[in-house]
Coordinates of C-alpha atoms and ligand atoms in Angstrom, one line a residue:
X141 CA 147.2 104.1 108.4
X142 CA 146.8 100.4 109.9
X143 CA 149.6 98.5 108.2
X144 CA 148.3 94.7 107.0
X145 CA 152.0 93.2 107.2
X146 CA 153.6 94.4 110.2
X147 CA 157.2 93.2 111.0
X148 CA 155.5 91.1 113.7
X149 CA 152.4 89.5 114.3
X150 CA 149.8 91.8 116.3
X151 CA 147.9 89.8 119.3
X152 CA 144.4 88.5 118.3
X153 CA 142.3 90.6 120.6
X154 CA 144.2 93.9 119.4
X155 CA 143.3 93.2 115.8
X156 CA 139.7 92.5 116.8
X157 CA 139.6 95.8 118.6
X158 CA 140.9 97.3 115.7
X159 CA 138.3 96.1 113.1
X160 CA 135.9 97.0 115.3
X161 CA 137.1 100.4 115.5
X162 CA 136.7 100.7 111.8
X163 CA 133.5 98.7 111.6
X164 CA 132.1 101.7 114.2
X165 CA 132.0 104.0 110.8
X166 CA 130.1 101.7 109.1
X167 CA 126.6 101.9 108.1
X168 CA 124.7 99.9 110.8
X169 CA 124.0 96.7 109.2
X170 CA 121.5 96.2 112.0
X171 CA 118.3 98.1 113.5
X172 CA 116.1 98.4 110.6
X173 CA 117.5 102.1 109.8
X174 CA 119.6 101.1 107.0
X175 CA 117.2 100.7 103.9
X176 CA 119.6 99.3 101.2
X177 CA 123.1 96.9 101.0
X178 CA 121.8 94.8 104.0
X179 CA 119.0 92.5 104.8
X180 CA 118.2 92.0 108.7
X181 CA 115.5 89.8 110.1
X182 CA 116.4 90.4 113.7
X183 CA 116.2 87.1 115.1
X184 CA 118.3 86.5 118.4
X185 CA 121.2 84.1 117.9
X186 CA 121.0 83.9 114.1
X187 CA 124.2 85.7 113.4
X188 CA 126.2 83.6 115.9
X189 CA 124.8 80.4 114.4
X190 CA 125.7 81.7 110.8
X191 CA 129.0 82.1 111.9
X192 CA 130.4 79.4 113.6
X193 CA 128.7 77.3 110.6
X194 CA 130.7 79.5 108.3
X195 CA 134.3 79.3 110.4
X196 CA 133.5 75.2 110.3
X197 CA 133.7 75.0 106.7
X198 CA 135.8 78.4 105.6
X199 CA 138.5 76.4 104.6
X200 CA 136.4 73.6 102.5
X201 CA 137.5 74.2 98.5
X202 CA 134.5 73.4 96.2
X203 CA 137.0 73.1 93.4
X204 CA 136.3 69.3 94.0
X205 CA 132.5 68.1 94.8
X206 CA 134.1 64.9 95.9
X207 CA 137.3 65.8 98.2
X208 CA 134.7 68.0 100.1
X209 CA 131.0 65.8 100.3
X210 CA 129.8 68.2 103.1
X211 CA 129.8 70.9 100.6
X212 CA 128.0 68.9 98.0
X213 CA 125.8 67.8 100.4
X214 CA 124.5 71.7 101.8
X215 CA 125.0 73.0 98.5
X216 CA 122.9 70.5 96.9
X217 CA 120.3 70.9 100.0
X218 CA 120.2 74.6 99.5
X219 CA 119.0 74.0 95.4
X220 CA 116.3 71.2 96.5
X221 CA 115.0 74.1 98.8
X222 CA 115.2 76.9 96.9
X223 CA 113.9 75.0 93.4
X224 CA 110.8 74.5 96.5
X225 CA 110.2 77.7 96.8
X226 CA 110.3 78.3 93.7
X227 CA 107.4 75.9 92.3
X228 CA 109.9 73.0 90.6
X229 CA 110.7 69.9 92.2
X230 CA 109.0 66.5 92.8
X231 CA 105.1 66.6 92.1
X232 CA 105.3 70.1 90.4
X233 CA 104.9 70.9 86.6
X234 CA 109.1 71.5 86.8
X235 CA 110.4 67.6 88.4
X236 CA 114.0 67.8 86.8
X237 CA 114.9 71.4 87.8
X238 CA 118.9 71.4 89.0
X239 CA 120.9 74.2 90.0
X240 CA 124.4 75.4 91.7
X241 CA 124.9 78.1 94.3
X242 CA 126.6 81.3 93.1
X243 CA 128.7 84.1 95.2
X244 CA 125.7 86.2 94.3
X245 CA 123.3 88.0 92.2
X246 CA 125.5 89.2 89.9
X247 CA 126.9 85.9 88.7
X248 CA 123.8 84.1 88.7
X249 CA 123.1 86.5 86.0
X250 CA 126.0 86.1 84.4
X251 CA 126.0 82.4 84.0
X252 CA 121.9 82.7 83.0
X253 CA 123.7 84.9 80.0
X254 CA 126.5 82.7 79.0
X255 CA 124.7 79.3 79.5
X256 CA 122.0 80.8 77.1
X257 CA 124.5 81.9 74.3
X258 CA 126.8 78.8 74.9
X259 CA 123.8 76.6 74.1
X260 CA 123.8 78.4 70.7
X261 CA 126.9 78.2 69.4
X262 CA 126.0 78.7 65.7
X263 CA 124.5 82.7 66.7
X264 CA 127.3 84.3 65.9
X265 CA 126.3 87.7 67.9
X266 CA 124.1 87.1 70.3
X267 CA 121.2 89.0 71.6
X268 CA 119.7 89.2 75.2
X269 CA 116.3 91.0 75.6
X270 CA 115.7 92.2 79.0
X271 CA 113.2 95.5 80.6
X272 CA 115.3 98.8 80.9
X273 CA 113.9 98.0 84.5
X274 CA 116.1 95.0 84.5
X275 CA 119.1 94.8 87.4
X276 CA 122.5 96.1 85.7
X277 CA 124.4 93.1 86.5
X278 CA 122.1 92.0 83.1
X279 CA 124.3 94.2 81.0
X280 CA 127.8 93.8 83.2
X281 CA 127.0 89.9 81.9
X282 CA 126.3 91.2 78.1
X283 CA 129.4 93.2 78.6
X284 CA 131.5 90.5 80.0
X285 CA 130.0 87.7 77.6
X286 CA 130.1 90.1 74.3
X287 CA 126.0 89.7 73.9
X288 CA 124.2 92.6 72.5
X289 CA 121.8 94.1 75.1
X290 CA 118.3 95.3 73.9
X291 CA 116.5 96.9 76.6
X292 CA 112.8 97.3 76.0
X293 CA 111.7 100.1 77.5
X294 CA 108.8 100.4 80.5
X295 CA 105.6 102.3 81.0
X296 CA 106.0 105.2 83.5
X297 CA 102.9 104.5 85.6
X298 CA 103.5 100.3 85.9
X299 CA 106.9 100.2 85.4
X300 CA 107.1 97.1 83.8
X301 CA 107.5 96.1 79.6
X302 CA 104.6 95.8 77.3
X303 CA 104.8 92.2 76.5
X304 CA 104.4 93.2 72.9
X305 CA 107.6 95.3 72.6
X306 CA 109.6 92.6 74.3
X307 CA 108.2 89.9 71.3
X308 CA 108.6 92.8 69.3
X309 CA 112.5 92.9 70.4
X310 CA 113.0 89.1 69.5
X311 CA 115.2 88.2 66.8
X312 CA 116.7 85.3 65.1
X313 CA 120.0 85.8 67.3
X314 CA 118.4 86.3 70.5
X315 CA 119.7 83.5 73.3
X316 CA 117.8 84.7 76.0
X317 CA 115.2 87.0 77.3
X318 CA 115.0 87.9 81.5
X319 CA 112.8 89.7 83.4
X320 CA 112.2 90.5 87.0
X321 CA 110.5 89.3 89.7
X322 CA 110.6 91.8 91.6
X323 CA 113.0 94.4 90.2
X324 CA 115.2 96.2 92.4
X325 CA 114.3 100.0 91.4
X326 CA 110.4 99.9 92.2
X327 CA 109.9 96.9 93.8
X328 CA 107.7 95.7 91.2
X329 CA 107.0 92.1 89.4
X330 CA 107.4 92.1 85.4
X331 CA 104.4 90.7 83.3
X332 CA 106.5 87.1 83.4
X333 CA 103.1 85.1 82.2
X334 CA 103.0 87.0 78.8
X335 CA 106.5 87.2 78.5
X336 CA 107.7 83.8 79.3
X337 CA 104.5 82.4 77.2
X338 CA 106.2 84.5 74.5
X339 CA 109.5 83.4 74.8
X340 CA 108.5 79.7 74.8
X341 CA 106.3 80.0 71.7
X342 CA 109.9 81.9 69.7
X343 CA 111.9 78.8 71.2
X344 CA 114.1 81.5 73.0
X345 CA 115.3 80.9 76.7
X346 CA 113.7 82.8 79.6
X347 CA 115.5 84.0 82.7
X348 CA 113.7 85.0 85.5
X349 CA 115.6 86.9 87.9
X350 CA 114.2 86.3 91.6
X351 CA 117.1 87.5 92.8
X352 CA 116.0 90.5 94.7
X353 CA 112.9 89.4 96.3
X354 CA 112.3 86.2 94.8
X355 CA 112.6 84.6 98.3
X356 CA 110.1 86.5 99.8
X357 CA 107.2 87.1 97.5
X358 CA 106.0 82.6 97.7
X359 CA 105.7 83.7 101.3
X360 CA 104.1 87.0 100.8
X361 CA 101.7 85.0 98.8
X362 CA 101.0 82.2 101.3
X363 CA 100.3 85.6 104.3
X364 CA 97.8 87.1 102.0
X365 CA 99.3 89.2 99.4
X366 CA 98.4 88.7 95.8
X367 CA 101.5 87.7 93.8
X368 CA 100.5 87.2 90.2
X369 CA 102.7 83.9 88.6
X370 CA 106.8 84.3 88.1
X371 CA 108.0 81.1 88.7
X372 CA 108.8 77.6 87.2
X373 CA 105.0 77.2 87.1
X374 CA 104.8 79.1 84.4
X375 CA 106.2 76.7 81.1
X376 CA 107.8 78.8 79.1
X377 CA 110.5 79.8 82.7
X378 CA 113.6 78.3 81.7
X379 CA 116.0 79.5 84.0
X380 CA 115.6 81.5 87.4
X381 CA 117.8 83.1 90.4
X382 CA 117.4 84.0 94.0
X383 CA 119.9 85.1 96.2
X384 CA 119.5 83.8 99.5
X385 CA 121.5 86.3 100.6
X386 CA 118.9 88.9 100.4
X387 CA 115.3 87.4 101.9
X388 CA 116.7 84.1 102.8
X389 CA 118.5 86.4 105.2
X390 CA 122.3 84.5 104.8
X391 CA 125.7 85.6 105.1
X392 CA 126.8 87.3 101.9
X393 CA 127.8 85.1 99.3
X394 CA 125.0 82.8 98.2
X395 CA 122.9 82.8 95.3
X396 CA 121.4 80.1 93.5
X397 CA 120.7 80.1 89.6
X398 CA 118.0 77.2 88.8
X399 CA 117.9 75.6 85.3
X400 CA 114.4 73.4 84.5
X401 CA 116.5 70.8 83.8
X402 CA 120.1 69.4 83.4
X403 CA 120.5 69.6 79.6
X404 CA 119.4 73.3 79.5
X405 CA 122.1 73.5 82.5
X406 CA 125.3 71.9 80.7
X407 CA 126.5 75.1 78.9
X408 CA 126.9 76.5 82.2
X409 CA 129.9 74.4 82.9
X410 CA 133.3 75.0 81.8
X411 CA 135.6 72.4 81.3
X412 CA 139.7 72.3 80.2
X413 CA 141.6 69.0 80.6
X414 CA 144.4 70.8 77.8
X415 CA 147.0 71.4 80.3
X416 CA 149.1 69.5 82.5
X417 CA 147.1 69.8 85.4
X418 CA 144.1 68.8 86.7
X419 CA 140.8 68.4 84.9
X420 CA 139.6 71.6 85.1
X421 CA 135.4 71.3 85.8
X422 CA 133.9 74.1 86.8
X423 CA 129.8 74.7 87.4
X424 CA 130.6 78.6 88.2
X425 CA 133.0 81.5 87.8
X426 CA 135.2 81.4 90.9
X427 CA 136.9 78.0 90.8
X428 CA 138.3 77.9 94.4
X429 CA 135.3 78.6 96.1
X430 CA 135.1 78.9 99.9
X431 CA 132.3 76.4 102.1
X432 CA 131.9 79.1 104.2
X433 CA 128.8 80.6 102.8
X434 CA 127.4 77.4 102.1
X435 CA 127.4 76.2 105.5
X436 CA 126.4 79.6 106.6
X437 CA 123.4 79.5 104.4
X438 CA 122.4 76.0 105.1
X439 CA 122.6 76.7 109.1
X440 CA 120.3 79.5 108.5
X441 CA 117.6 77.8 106.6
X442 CA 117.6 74.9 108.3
X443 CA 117.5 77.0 111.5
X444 CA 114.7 79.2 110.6
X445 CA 112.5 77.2 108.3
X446 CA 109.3 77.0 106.7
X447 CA 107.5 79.0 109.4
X448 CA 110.0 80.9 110.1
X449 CA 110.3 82.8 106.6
X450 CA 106.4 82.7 107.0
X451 CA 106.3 84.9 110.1
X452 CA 109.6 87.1 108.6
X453 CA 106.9 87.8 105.3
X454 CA 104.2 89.0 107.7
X455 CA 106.8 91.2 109.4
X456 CA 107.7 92.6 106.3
X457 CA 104.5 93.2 104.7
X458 CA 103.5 95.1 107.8
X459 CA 106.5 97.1 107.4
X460 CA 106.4 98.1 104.2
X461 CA 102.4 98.5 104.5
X462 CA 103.4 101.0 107.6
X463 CA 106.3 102.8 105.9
X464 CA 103.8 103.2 102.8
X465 CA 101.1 104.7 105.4
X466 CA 104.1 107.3 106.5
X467 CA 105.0 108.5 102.8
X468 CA 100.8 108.9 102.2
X469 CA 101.0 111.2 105.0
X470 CA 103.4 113.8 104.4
X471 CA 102.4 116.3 101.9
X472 CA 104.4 116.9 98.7
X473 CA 105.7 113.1 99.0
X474 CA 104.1 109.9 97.3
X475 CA 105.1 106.6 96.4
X476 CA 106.2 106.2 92.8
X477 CA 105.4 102.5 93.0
X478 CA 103.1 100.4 94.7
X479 CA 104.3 99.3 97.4
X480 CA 103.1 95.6 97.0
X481 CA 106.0 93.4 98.0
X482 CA 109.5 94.5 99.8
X483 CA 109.7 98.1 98.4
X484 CA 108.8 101.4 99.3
X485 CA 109.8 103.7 96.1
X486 CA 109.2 107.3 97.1
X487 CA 108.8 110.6 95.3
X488 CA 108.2 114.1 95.5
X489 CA 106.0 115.9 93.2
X490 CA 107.0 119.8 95.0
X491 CA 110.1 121.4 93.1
X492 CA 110.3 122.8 97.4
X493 CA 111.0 119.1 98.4
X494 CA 114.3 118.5 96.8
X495 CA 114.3 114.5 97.3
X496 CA 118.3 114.4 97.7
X497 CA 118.1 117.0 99.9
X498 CA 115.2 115.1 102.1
X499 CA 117.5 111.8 101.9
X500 CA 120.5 113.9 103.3
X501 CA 117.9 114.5 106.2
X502 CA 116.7 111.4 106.7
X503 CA 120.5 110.0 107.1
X504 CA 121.2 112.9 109.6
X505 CA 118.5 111.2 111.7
X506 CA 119.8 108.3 111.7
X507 CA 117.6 106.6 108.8
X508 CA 119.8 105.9 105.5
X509 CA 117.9 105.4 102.5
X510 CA 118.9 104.8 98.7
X511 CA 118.2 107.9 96.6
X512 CA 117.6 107.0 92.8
X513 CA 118.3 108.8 90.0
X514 CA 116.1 110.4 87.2
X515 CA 116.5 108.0 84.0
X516 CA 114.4 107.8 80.6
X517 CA 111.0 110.0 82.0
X518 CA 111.2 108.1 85.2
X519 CA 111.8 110.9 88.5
X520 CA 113.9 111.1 90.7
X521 CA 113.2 108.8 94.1
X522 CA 114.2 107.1 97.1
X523 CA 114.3 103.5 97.4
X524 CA 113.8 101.6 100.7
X525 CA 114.3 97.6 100.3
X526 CA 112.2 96.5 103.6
X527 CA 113.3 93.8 105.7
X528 CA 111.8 92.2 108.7
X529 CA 113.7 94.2 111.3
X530 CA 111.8 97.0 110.4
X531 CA 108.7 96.7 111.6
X532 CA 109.5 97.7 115.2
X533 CA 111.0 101.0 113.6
X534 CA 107.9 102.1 111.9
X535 CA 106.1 104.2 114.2
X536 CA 109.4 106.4 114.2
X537 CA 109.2 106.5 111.0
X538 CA 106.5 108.4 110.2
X539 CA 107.6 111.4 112.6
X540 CA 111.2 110.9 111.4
X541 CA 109.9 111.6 107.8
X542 CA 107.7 114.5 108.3
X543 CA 110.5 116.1 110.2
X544 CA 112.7 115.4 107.7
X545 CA 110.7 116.8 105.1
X546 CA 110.2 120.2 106.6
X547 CA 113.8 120.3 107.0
X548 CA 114.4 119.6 103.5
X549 CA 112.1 122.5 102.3
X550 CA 113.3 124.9 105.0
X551 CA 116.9 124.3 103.3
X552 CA 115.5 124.3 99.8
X553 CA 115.9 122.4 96.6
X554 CA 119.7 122.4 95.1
X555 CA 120.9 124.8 93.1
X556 CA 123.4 124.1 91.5
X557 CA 126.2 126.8 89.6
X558 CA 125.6 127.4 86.4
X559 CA 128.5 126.5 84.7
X560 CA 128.6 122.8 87.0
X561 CA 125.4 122.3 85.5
X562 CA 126.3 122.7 81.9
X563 CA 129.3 120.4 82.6
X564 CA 126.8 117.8 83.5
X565 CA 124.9 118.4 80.9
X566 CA 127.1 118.3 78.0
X567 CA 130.7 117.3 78.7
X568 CA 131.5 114.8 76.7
X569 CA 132.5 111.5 79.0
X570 CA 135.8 111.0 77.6
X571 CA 136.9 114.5 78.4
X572 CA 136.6 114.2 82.2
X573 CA 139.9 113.8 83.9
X574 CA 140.8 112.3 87.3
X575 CA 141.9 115.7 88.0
X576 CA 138.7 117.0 87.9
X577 CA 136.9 115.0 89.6
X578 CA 139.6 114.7 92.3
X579 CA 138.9 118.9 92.5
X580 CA 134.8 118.1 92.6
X581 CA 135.6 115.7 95.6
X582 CA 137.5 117.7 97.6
X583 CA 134.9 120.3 97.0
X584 CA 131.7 118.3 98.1
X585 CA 133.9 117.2 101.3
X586 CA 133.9 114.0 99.5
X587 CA 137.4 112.9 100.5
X588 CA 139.3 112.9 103.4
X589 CA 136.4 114.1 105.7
X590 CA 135.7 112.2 109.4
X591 CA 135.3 108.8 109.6
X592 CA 131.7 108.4 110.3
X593 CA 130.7 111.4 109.2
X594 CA 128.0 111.4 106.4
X595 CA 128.7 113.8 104.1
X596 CA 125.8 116.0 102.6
X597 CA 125.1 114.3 99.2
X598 CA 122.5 116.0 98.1
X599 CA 124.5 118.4 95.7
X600 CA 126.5 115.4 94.3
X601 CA 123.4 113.5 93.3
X602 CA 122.1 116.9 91.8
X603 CA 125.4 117.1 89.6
X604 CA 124.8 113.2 88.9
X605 CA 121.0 113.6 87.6
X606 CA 122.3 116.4 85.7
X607 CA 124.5 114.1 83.7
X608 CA 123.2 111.6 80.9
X609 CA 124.2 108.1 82.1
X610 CA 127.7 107.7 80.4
X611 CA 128.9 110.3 82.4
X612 CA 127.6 109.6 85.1
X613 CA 129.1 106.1 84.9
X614 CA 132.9 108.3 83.9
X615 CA 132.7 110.3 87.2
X616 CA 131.7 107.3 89.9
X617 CA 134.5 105.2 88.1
X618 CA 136.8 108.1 88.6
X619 CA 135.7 108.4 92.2
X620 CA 135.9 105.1 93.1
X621 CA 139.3 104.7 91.7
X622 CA 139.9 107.6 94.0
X623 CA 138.8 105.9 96.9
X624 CA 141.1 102.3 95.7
X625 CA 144.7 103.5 96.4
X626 CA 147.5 101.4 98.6
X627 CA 147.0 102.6 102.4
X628 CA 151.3 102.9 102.6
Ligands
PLP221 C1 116.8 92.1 90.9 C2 118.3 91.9 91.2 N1 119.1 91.1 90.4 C3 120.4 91.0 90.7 C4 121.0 91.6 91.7 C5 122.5 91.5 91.9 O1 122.8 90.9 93.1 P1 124.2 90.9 93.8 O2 124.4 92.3 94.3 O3 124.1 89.9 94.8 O4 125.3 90.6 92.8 C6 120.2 92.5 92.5 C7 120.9 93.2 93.6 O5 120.3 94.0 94.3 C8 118.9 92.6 92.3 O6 118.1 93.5 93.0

């Protein structure tokens, strides 16, 4: 085990060697073969410039806006330009939009929530109405914020609400209602015309969250695809988000959450001056926050600009219009989803071509995808977010999968013992104990295995689409508290 607090200092260049030593087990965040977690455009020098930007500002506190004007300054510069993107600003329909930057998706959806029921302080439980499409950090923010979630559900073929059953899911105590554009599951953009329209005419907030691909699909639009309307054109959009660490292609750590104007933004701040310290004024949740990402994110706009997101949205819809070619072409395989923006959502409609199974395949070779469960009439799949950096991998992808494929049903589907798969079914969630799914670990190799090796998951996904969702949500917490213990 390394030890963080040795009784003395260890020399700079050994503990470099040693984090990469443990970074060669990770995932490779570069190469366009890792189709979830990171988002690559492969431009030469980017990295480099992102980081020295982020080393000059890590140690810049945004606790203050005015001890610290360079943060201000890049922070405000990143809302101008993603409010841009995103149809507000001078000479649009949307002049007084203001924003802040976030750590990340999640808390831009988490503020969206609270500013929406702090602006309503007289709803004594209130309601957020969202697609069962919608990102979970929707309901981590309804948890967190005690709003009641009502998930409308979506069609099977589109994937997205009928705007009917989400006006239908309106009530007197609802504070907001969000949809996505795109969501992150299929890939594809929510009716937010009809829905915003909606919300507008029941005086309700609506949140559009552009987190996922919201960066990408204004220049999709502008290289030919057909994006139907999602953003502050639209009247009725009162909030949206958009992390620029996904398409904008930062560092982690930056998302910006975009209000249409500043009094629908002033429930988003917290305030305490009822202590003997100082005023207390914050816009988001952290209250220290690092300048690092800020001036890592600034640096990399600023360096790739305008034309250069419009050449990274051509590379990507020719990679996901190649990888969408492959899937067409193997038999037994199709896409669940079309793949119009950043996503290629695959399926398999041949009980031979156990999808978990063909994902285990694929990561042997080298290609790691995201397999998604089966939820609410919606199959199994795997999910491939697209970025730029794939386009040069493509024609190896189409080989890789068909290979992949035939090795999948040459192994055959999972089958799972009998009496594992009535545990799934039926346990109740409250009934599983850390003991036993400390025993299932050990026996899926889940623990303790070599670093770098990828262990077969294709019978721990079957035991997880086995289980209804509160248990499978029981076991991963189990796991993962497994996997957080003290290295002594
Ligand atoms: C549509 C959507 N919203 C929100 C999030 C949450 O973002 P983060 O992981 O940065 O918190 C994601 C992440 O993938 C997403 O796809």
């Amino acid at each position: 085990m390394i030890d963080a607090l040795p009784p003395q200092g260890v020399p700079a260049d050994q503990v470099l060697a040693e984090l990469r030593g443990m970074r060669a087990a990770d995932l490779p965040t570069h190469g366009g073969r890792l189709f979830a977690y990171v988002y690559d455009p492969a431009r030469a020098g980017l990295d480099e410039l992102a980081m020295s930007a982020y080393a000059l500002s890590a140690h810049v506190n945004g606790l203050d806006p005015t001890a610290f004007p360079s943060l201000l300054a890049t922070e405000n510069a990143l809302v101008a330009a993603a409010a841009r993107v995103l149809g507000a600003g001078p000479g649009t329909d949307a002049p007084d939009v203001v924003g802040s930057v976030t750590s990340g998706g999640t808390e831009s959806l988490i503020l969206a929530v609270k500013t929406a029921r702090d602006a309503h302080p007289e709803i004594t439980a209130p309601r957020l109405v969202a697609p069962s499409t919608a990102h979970a950090a929707f309901a981590k923010a309804a948890h967190y914020l005690g709003v009641a979630l009502d998930l409308v559900p979506v069609d099977p073929e589109t994937f997205t609400p009928d705007p009917a059953a989400v006006a239908a899911a309106i009530t007197a105590d609802t504070v907001l209602v969000a949809c996505s554009a795109p969501s992150y599951a299929q890939g594809v953009v929510d009716p937010v015309e009809q829905i915003a329209a909606i919300a507008a005419e029941r005086g309700v907030r609506c949140h559009v969250d552009a987190c996922f691909g919201g960066w990408a699909l204004p220049f999709l639009r502008r290289v030919g695809v057909a994006v139907p309307a999602f953003d502050f054109g639209l009247p009725g959009v009162t909030s949206m988000s958009v992390d620029l660490h996904k398409y904008a292609y930062t560092p982690k750590g930056v998302s910006v959450l975009l209000h249409r104007d500043a009094g629908l933004r002033r429930p988003q701040y917290f305030a305490f001056a009822d202590w003997p310290g100082y005023t207390m004024v914050n816009p988001v949740i952290s209250s220290t926050r690092s300048g690092g990402p800020i001036a890592a994110a600034f640096a990399t706009l600023r360096h790739v600009g305008d034309e250069g997101y419009l050449e990274l949205a051509r590379q990507t819809r020719d990679a996901v219009a190649g990888l969408a070619k492959a899937v067409s072409e193997v038999d037994g395989l199709r896409l669940l989803a079309p793949a119009d923006f950043t996503v290629v959502c695959l399926t398999s409609d041949d009980p031979g071509l156990d999808l978990f199974v063909l994902a285990d395949e694929l990561a042997a070779r080298g290609w790691h995808t995201q397999p998604q469960l089966p939820y609410q009439g919606i199959p199994a799949s795997i999910h491939l977010t697209v970025t730029a950096s794939v386009l040069p991998q493509v024609p190896q992808f189409g080989p890789a999968l068909a290979e992949s494929a035939a090795a999948a049903r040459a192994h055959g589907p999972v089958e799972l013992p009998a009496e594992l798969l009535a545990m799934a079914a039926h346990l109740p969630p409250d009934q599983l104990t850390a003991e036993m799914v400390a025993g299932l670990a050990d026996t899926f190799g889940l623990t303790g295995g070599e670093p770098g090796a990828a262990p077969r998951m294709a019978v721990v996904n079957a035991v997880l689409a086995a289980a209804p969702p509160r248990l499978r949500e029981r076991l991963l917490v189990e796991f993962v508290s497994l996997l957080q213990r003290p290295s002594w």
